[in-house]
Short mmCIF file of C-alpha atoms and ligand atoms in Angstrom, two decimals:
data_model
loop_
_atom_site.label_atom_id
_atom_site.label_comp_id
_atom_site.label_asym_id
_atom_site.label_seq_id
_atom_site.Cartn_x
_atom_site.Cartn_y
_atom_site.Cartn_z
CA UNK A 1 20.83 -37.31 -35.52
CA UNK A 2 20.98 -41.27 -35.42
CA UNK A 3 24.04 -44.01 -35.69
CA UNK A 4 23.86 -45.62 -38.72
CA UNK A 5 25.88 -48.49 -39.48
CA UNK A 6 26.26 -49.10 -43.97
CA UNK A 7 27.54 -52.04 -45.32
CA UNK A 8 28.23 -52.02 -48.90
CA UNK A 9 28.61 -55.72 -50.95
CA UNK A 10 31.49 -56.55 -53.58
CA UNK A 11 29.73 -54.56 -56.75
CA UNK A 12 29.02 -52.08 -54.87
CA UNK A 13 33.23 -51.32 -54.71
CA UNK A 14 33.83 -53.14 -57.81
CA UNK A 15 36.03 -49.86 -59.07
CA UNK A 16 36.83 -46.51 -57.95
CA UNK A 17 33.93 -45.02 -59.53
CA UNK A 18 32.03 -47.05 -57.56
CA UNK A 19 33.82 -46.41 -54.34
CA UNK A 20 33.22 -42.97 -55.28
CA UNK A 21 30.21 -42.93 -55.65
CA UNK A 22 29.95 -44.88 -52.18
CA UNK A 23 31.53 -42.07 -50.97
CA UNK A 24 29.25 -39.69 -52.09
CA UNK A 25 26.52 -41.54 -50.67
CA UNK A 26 27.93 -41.91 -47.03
CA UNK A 27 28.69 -37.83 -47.82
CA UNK A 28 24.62 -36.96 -48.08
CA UNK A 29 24.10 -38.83 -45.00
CA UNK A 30 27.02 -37.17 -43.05
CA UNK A 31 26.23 -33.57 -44.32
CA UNK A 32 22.30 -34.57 -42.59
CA UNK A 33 24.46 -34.51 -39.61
CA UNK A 34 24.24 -38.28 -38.92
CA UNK A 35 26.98 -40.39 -37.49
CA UNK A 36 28.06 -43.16 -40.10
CA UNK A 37 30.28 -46.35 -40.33
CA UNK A 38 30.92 -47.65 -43.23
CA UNK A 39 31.66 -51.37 -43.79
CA UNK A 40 32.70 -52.94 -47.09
CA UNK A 41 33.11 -55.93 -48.54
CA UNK A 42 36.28 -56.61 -51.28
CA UNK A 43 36.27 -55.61 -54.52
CA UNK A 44 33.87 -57.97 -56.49
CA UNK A 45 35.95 -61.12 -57.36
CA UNK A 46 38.77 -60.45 -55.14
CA UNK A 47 37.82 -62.90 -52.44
CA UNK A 48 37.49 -65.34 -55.17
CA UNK A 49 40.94 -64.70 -56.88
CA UNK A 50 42.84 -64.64 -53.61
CA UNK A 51 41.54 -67.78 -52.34
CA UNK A 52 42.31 -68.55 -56.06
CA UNK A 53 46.00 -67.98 -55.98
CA UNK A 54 46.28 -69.86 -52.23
CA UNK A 55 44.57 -73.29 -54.57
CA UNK A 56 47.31 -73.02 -56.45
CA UNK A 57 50.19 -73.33 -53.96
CA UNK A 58 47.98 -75.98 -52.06
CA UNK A 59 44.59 -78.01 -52.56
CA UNK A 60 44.75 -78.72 -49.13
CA UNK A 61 45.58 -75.33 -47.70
CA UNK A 62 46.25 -74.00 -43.86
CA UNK A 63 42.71 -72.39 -43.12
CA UNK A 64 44.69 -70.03 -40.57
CA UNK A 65 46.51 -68.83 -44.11
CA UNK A 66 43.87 -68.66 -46.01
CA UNK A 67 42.53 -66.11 -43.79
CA UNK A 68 45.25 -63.98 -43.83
CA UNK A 69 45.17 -63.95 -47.34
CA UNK A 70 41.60 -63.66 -47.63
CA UNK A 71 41.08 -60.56 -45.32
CA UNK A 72 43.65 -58.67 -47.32
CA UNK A 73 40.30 -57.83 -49.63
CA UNK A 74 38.37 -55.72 -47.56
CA UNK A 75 42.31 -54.27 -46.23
CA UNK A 76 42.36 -52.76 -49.95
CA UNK A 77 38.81 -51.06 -49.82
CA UNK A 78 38.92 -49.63 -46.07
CA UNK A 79 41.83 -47.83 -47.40
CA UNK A 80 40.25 -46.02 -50.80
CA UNK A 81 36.94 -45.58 -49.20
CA UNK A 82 38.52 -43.75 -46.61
CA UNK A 83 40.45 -41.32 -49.28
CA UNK A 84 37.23 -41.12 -51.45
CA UNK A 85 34.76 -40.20 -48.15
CA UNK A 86 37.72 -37.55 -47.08
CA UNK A 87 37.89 -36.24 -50.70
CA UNK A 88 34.16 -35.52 -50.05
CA UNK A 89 35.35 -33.08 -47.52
CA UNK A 90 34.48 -35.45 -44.52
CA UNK A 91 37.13 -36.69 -42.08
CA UNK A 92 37.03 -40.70 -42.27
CA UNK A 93 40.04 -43.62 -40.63
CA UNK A 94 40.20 -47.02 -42.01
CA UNK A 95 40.10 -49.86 -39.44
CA UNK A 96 40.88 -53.84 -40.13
CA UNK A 97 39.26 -56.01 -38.14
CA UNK A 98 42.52 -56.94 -35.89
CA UNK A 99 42.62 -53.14 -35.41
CA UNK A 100 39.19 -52.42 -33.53
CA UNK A 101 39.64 -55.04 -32.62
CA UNK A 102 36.75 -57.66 -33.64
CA UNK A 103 37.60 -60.63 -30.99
CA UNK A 104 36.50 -63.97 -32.95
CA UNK A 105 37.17 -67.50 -31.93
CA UNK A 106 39.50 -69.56 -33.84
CA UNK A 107 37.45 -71.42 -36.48
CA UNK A 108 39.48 -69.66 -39.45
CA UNK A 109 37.48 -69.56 -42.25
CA UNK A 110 34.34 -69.07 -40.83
CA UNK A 111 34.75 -67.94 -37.22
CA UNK A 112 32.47 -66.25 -35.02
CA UNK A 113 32.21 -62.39 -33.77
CA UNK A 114 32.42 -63.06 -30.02
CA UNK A 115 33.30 -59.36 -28.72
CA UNK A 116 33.79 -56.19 -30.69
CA UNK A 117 35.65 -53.44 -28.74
CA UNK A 118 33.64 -50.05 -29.46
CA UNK A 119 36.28 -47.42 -27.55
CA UNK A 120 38.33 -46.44 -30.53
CA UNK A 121 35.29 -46.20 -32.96
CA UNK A 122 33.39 -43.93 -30.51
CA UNK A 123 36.19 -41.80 -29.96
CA UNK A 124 36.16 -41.36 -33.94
CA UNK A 125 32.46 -40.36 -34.04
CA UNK A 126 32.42 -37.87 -31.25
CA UNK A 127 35.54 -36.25 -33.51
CA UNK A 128 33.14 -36.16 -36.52
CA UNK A 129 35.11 -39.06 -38.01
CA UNK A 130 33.63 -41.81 -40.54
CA UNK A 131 34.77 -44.85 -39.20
CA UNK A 132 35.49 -47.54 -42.21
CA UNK A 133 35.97 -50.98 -40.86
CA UNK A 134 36.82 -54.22 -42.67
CA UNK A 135 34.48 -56.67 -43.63
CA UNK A 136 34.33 -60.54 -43.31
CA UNK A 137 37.45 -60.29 -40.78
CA UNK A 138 38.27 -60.22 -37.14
CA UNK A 139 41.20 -61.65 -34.67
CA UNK A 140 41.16 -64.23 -32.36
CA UNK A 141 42.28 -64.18 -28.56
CA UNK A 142 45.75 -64.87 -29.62
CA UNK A 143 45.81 -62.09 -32.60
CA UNK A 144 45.61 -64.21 -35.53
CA UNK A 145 43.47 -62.87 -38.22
CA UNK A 146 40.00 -65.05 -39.07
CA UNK A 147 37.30 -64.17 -41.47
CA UNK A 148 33.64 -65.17 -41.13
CA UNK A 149 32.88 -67.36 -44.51
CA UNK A 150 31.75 -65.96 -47.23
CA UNK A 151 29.35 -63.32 -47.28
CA UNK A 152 30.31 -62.51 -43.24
CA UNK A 153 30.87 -58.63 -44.42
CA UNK A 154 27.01 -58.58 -43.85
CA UNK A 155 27.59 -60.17 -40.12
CA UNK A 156 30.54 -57.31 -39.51
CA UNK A 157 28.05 -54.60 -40.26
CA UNK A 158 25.31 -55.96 -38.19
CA UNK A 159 27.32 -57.27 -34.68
CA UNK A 160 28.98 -53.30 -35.48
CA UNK A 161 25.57 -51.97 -35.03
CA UNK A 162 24.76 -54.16 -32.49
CA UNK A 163 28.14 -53.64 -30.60
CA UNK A 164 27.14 -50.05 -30.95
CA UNK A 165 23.66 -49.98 -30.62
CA UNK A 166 23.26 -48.27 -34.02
CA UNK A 167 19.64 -47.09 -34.97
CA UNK A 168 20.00 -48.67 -38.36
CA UNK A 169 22.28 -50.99 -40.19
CA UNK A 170 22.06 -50.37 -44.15
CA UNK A 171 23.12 -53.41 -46.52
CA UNK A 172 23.46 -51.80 -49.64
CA UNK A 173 23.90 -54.13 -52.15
CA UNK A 174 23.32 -54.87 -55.90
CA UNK A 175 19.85 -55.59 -55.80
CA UNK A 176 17.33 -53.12 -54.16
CA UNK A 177 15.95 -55.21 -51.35
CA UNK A 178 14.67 -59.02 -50.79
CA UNK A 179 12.90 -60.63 -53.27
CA UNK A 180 10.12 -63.53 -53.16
CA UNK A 181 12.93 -65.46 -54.56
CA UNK A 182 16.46 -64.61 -56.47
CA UNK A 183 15.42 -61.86 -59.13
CA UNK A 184 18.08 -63.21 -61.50
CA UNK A 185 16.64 -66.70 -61.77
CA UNK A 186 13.19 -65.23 -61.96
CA UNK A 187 12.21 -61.95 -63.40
CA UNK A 188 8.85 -61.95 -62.14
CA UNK A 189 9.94 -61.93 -58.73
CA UNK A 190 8.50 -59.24 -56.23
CA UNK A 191 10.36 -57.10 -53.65
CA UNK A 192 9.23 -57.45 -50.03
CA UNK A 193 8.98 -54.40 -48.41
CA UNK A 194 9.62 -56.38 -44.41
CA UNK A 195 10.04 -59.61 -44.12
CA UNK A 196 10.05 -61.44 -40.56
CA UNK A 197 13.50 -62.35 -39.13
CA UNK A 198 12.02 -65.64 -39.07
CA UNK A 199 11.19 -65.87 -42.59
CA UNK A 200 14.60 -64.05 -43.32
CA UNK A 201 16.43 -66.64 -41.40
CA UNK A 202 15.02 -69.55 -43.12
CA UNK A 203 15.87 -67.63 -46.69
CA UNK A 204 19.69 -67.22 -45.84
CA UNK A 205 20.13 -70.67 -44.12
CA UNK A 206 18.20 -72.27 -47.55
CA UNK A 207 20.94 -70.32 -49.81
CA UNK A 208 19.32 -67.08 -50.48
CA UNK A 209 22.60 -65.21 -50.29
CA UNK A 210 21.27 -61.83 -49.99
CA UNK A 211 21.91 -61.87 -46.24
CA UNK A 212 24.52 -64.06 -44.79
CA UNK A 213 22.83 -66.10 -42.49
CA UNK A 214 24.79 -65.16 -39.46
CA UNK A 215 23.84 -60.99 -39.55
CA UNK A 216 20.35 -62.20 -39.99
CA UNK A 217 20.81 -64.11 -36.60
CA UNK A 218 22.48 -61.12 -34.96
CA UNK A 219 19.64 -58.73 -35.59
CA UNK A 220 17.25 -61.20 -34.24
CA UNK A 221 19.31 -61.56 -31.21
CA UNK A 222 20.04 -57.81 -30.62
CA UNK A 223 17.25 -56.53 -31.87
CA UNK A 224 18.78 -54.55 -34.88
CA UNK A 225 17.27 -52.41 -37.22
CA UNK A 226 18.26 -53.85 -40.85
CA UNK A 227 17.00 -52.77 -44.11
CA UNK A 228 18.33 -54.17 -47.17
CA UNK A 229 19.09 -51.94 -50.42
CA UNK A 230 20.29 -50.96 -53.66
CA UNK A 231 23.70 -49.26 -53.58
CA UNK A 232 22.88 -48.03 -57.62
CA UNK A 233 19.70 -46.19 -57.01
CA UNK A 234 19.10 -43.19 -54.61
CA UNK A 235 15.56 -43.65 -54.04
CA UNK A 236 13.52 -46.84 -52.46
CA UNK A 237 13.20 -47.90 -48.70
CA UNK A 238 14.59 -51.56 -49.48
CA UNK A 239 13.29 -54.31 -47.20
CA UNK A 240 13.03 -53.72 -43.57
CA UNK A 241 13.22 -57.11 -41.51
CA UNK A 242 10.64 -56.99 -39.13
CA UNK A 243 9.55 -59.02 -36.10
CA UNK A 244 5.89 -58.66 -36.07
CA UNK A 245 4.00 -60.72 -38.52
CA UNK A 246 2.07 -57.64 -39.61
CA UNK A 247 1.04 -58.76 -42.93
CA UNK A 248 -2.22 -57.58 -44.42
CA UNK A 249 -4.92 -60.74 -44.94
CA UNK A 250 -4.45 -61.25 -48.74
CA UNK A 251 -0.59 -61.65 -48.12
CA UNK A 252 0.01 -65.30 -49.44
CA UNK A 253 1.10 -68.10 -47.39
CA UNK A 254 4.67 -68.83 -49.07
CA UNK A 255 6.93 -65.38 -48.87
CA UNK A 256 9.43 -66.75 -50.64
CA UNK A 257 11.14 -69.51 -52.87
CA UNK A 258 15.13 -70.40 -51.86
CA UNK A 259 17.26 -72.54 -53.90
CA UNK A 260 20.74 -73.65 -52.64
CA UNK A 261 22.99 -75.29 -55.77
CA UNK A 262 25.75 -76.52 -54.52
CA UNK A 263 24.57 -79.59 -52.71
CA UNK A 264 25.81 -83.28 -52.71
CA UNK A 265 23.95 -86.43 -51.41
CA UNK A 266 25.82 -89.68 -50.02
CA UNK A 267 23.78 -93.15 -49.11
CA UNK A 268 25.21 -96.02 -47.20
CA UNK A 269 23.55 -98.80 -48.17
CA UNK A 270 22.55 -101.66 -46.26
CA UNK A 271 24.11 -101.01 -43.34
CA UNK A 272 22.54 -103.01 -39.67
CA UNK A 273 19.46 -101.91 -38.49
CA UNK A 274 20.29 -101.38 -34.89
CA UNK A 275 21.15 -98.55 -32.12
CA UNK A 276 23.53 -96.11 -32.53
CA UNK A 277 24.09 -96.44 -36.26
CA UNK A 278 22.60 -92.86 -37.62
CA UNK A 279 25.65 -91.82 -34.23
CA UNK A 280 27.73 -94.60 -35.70
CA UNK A 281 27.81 -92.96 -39.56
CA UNK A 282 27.55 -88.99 -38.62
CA UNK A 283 29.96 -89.03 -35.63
CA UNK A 284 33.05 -89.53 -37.91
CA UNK A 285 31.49 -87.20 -40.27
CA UNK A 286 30.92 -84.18 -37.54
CA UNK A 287 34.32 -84.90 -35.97
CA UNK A 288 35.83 -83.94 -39.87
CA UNK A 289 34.15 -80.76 -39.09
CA UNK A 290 31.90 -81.12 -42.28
CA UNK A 291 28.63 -80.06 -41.78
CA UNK A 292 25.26 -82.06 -42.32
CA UNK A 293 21.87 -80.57 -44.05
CA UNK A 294 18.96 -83.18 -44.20
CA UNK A 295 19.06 -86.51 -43.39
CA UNK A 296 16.77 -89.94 -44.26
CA UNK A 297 16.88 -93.26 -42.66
CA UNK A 298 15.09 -95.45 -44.95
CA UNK A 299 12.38 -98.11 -42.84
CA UNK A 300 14.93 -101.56 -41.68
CA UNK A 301 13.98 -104.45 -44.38
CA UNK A 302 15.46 -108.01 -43.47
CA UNK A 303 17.47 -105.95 -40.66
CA UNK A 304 19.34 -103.44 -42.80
CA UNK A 305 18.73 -100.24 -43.90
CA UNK A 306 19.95 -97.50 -46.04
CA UNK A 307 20.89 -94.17 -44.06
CA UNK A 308 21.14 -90.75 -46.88
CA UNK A 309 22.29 -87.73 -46.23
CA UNK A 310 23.17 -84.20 -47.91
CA UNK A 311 26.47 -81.98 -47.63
CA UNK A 312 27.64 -79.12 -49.38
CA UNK A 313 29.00 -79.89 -52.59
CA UNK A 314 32.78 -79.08 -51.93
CA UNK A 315 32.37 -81.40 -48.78
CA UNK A 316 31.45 -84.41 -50.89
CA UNK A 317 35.12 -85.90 -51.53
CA UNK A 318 36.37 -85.05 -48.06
CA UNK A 319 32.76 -87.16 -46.82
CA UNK A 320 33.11 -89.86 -49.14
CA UNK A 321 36.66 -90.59 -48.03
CA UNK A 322 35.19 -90.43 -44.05
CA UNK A 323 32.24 -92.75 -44.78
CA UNK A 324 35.01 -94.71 -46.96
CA UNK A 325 36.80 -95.02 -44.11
CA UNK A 326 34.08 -96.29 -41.48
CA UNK A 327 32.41 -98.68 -44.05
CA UNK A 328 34.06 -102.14 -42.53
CA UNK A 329 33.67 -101.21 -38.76
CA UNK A 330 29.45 -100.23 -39.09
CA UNK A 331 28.87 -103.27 -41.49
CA UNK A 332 27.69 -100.74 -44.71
CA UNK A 333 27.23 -102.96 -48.09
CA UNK A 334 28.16 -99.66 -50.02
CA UNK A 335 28.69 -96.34 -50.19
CA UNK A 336 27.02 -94.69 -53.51
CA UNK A 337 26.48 -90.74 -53.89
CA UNK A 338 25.37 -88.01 -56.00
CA UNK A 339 27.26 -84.74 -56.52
CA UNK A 340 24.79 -83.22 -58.76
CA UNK A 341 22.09 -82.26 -56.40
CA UNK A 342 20.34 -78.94 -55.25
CA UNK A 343 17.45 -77.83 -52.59
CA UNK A 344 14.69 -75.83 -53.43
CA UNK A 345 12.53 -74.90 -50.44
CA UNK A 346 9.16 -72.54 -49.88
CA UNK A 347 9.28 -70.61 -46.34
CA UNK A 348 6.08 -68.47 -45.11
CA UNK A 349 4.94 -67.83 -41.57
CA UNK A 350 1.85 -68.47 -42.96
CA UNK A 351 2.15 -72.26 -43.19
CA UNK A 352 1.85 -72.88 -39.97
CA UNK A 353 -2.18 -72.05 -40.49
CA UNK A 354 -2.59 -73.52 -43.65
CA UNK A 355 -2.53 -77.17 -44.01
CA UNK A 356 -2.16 -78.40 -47.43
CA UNK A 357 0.87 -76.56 -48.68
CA UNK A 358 3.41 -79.67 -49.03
CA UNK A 359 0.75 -81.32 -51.39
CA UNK A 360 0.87 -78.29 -53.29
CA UNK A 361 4.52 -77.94 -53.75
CA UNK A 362 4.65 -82.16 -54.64
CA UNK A 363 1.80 -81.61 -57.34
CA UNK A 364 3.61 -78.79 -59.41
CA UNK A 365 6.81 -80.81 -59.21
CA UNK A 366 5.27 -83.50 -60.29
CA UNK A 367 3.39 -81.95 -63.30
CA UNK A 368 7.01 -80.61 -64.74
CA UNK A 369 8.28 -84.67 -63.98
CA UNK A 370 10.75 -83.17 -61.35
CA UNK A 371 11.64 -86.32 -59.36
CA UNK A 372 11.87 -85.49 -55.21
CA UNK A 373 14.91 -87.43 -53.95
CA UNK A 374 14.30 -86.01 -50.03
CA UNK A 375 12.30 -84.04 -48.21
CA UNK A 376 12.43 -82.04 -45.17
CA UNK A 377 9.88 -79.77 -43.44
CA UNK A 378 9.74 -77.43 -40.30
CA UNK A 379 6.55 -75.12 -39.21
CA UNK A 380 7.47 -72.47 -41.48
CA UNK A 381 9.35 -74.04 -44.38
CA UNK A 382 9.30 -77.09 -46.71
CA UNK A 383 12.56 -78.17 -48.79
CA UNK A 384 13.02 -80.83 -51.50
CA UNK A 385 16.05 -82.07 -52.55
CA UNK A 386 15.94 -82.54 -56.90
CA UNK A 387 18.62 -83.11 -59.75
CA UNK A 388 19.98 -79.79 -60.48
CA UNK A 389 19.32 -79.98 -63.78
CA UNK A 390 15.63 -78.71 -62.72
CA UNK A 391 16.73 -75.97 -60.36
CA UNK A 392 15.26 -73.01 -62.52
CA UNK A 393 12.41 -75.10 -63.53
CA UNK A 394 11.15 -75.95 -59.91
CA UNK A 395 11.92 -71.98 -58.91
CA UNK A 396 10.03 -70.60 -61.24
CA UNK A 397 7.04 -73.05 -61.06
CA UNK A 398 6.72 -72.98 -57.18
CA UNK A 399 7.09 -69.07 -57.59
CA UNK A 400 4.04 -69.07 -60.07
CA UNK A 401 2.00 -72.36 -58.62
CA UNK A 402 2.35 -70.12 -55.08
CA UNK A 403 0.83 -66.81 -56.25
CA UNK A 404 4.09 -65.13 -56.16
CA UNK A 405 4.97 -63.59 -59.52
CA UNK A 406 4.57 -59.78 -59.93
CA UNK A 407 1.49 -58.40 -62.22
CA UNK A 408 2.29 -56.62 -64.80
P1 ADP B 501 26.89 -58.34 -52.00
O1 ADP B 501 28.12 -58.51 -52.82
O2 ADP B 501 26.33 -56.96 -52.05
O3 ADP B 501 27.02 -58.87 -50.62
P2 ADP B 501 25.51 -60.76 -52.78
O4 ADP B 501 25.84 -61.25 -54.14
O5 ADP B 501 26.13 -61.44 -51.62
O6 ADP B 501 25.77 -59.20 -52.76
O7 ADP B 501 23.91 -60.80 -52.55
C1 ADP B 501 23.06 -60.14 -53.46
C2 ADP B 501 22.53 -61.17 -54.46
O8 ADP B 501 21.69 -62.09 -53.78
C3 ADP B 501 21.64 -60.60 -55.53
O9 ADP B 501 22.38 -60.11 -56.61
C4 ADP B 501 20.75 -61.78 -55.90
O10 ADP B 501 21.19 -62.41 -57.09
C5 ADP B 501 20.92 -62.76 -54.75
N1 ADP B 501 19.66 -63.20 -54.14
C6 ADP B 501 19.35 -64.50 -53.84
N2 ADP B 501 18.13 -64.58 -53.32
C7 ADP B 501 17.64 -63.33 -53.26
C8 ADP B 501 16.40 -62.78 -52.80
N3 ADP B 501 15.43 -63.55 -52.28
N4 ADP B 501 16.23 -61.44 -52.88
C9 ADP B 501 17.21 -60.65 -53.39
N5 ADP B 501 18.38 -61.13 -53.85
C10 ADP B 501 18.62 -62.45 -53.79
N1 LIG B 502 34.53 -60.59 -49.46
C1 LIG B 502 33.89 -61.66 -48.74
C2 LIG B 502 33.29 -62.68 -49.71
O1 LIG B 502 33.40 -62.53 -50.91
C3 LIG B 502 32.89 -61.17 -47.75
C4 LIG B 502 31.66 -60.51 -48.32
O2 LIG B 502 31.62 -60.14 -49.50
O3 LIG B 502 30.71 -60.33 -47.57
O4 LIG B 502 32.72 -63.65 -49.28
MG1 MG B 503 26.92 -60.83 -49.81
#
């Protein structure tokens, strides 16, 4: 009998069919006499249209009310997966995050899990309960609700199994395990059956959103057991993520393509070559809590130089108006930028033994005329920054150029 934590993603609860059938599933593995808690996400779109609705009373909302409209997603499907699981003749109590409680810190809108208490859970198991807790949400030390940013019902399910040393954590979700890249951008993609945590890590924080970065980081940490799979099909092992590199010789060096759309690029242009400016630009920028992805300082010419640097796309305005802001005091000439931007990166452990791979990738972008407007690299991964007019293009070459696509 093992403690096994199941997550189940948006489509996977997208009616009550599905939850049904979600409760059906968590039914086999009960009636194998296995103790189960079930996480899921919202309904599929509901995170969207709530957040939806807040836009409309404010563009510049209170993040602590956003969550607490937010969470009320997950609040909806606790509730009928709870009814569905006990319709299956099971016993099963619905938990929100504030409930278990899931102690966060404050950050709302994408806090972190710093505690979970496990007493009231365990006492549900050892009564033959299925425990059904909230996705995406916690409280903070004060009792105000947070979620985790989008996609944290992932990081619920994992720091769950974690909290309670589960033997497995189960994300079943719409797809039926990790691919060498996003199956719905390129059909020829293969399904991994491990992948390292490593290799895993450097998908999510690229913008594979399979996994959300953060449970990906949580398994590492506490050594979780996490498979990935499909919540439609009753057969398949998924993708285990693994922490030995146990991959047979022939395995190829890239494991998988990433592609993150939503990214923006700003320049300041000719601003004085001298100490501190790189702290001088990004300070201003960190203290507006907006985070930074790669950045280029251009080599000083007649004592200036250009600093660029990327942001998520629905951070652009809110950087502009910073860098806008700090132009006069650092000297800049002018602040230009480009909203219509996207990453596209390789990531294999087996880089780090095989020189050669960034000319690779450079050739077969440069054989489709993709123009590279940055590049960044780290032992395991390489990522290029291109218009995003040539996302799908440079995907599926780099997929085929790196031996990836399936054989029919
Ligand atoms: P859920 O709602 O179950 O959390 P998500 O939409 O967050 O599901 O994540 C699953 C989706 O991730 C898939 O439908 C797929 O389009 C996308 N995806 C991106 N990269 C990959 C990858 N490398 N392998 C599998 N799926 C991927
Ligand atoms: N419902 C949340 C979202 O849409 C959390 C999740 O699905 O993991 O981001
Ligand atoms: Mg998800």
């Amino acid at each position: 009998m093992a403690l096994i934590v199941q997550k189940f993603g948006g489509t996977s609860v997208a009616s009550t069919e599905r939850i049904k059938n979600v409760a059906r599933r968590v039914a086999r593995w009960k009636a194998q006499g296995h103790d189960i808690i079930v996480v899921p996400s919202a309904m599929s779109g509901e995170t969207n249209r709530l957040l939806g609705l807040a836009r409309e009373i404010s563009e510049n909302a209170d993040p602590r009310e956003l969550d607490v409209i937010a969470s009320t997603g997950e609040q909806v499907t606790i509730g009928l997966l709870a009814m569905a699981i006990q319709e299956q003749g099971y016993k099963a109590k619905s938990y929100t995050g504030s409930q278990v409680r899931v102690l966060t810190d404050s950050t709302f809108t994408k806090a972190r899990i710093l505690k979970i208490d496990d007493e009231r859970i365990r006492a549900d198991l050892d009564q033959g309960y299925v425990v059904v807790v909230a996705g995406f949400q916690g409280a903070d030390a004060d009792g105000n609700i947070t979620t985790l940013g989008r996609g944290g019902s992932d990081t619920s399910a994992v720091a769950l199994a974690a909290a309670l040393n589960a033997d497995e954590c189960q994300i079943y979700t719409d797809v039926d395990g990790v691919y060498t890249t996003d199956p719905r951008i390129v059909p020829e993609a293969r399904k991994l059956d491990t992948i390292t945590f490593e290799e895993m890590l450097e998908m999510a924080s690229l913008g594979s959103k399979v996994l959300q970065i953060r449970s990906v980081e949580f398994a590492g940490k506490y050594k979780v057991k996490l498979r990935v799979l499909s919540s439609f099909e009753d057969e398949g092992e998924g993708t285990l993520i693994t922490v030995e590199e146990n991959k047979p010789m022939e395995q190829p060096i890239i494991s998988g393509i990433a592609f993150a759309r939503d990214e923006a690029k700003l320049t300041v242009l000719g601003v004085p070559d001298r100490p501190g400016i790189a702290y001088q630009i990004l300070g201003p920028v960190a203290d507006a809590k907006i985070d930074v992805d790669m950045i280029i300082q251009n080599v000083g010419h007649d004592g200036t130089t250009d600093f660029s640097f990327t942001v998520a796309r629905a951070d652009y305005n809110k950087t502009l108006g910073v860098l806008e802001s700090v132009k006069a005091h650092i000297g800049a000439r002018e602040i230009v930028g480009d909203k219509h931007i996207c990453k596209v990166s390789a990531v294999g452990v087996g880089m780090r033994s095989h020189p050669g791979v960034a000319s690779s990738m450079f050739r077969a972008l440069a054989e489709e005329g993709i123009n590279i407007k940055m590049i960044s690299t780290s032992e395991i991964k390489i990522s290029v920054v291109i218009d995003e007019k040539y996302l799908e293009l440079a995907v599926r070459t780099l997929h085929k150029v790196f031996g990836l696509d399936k054989e029919d």
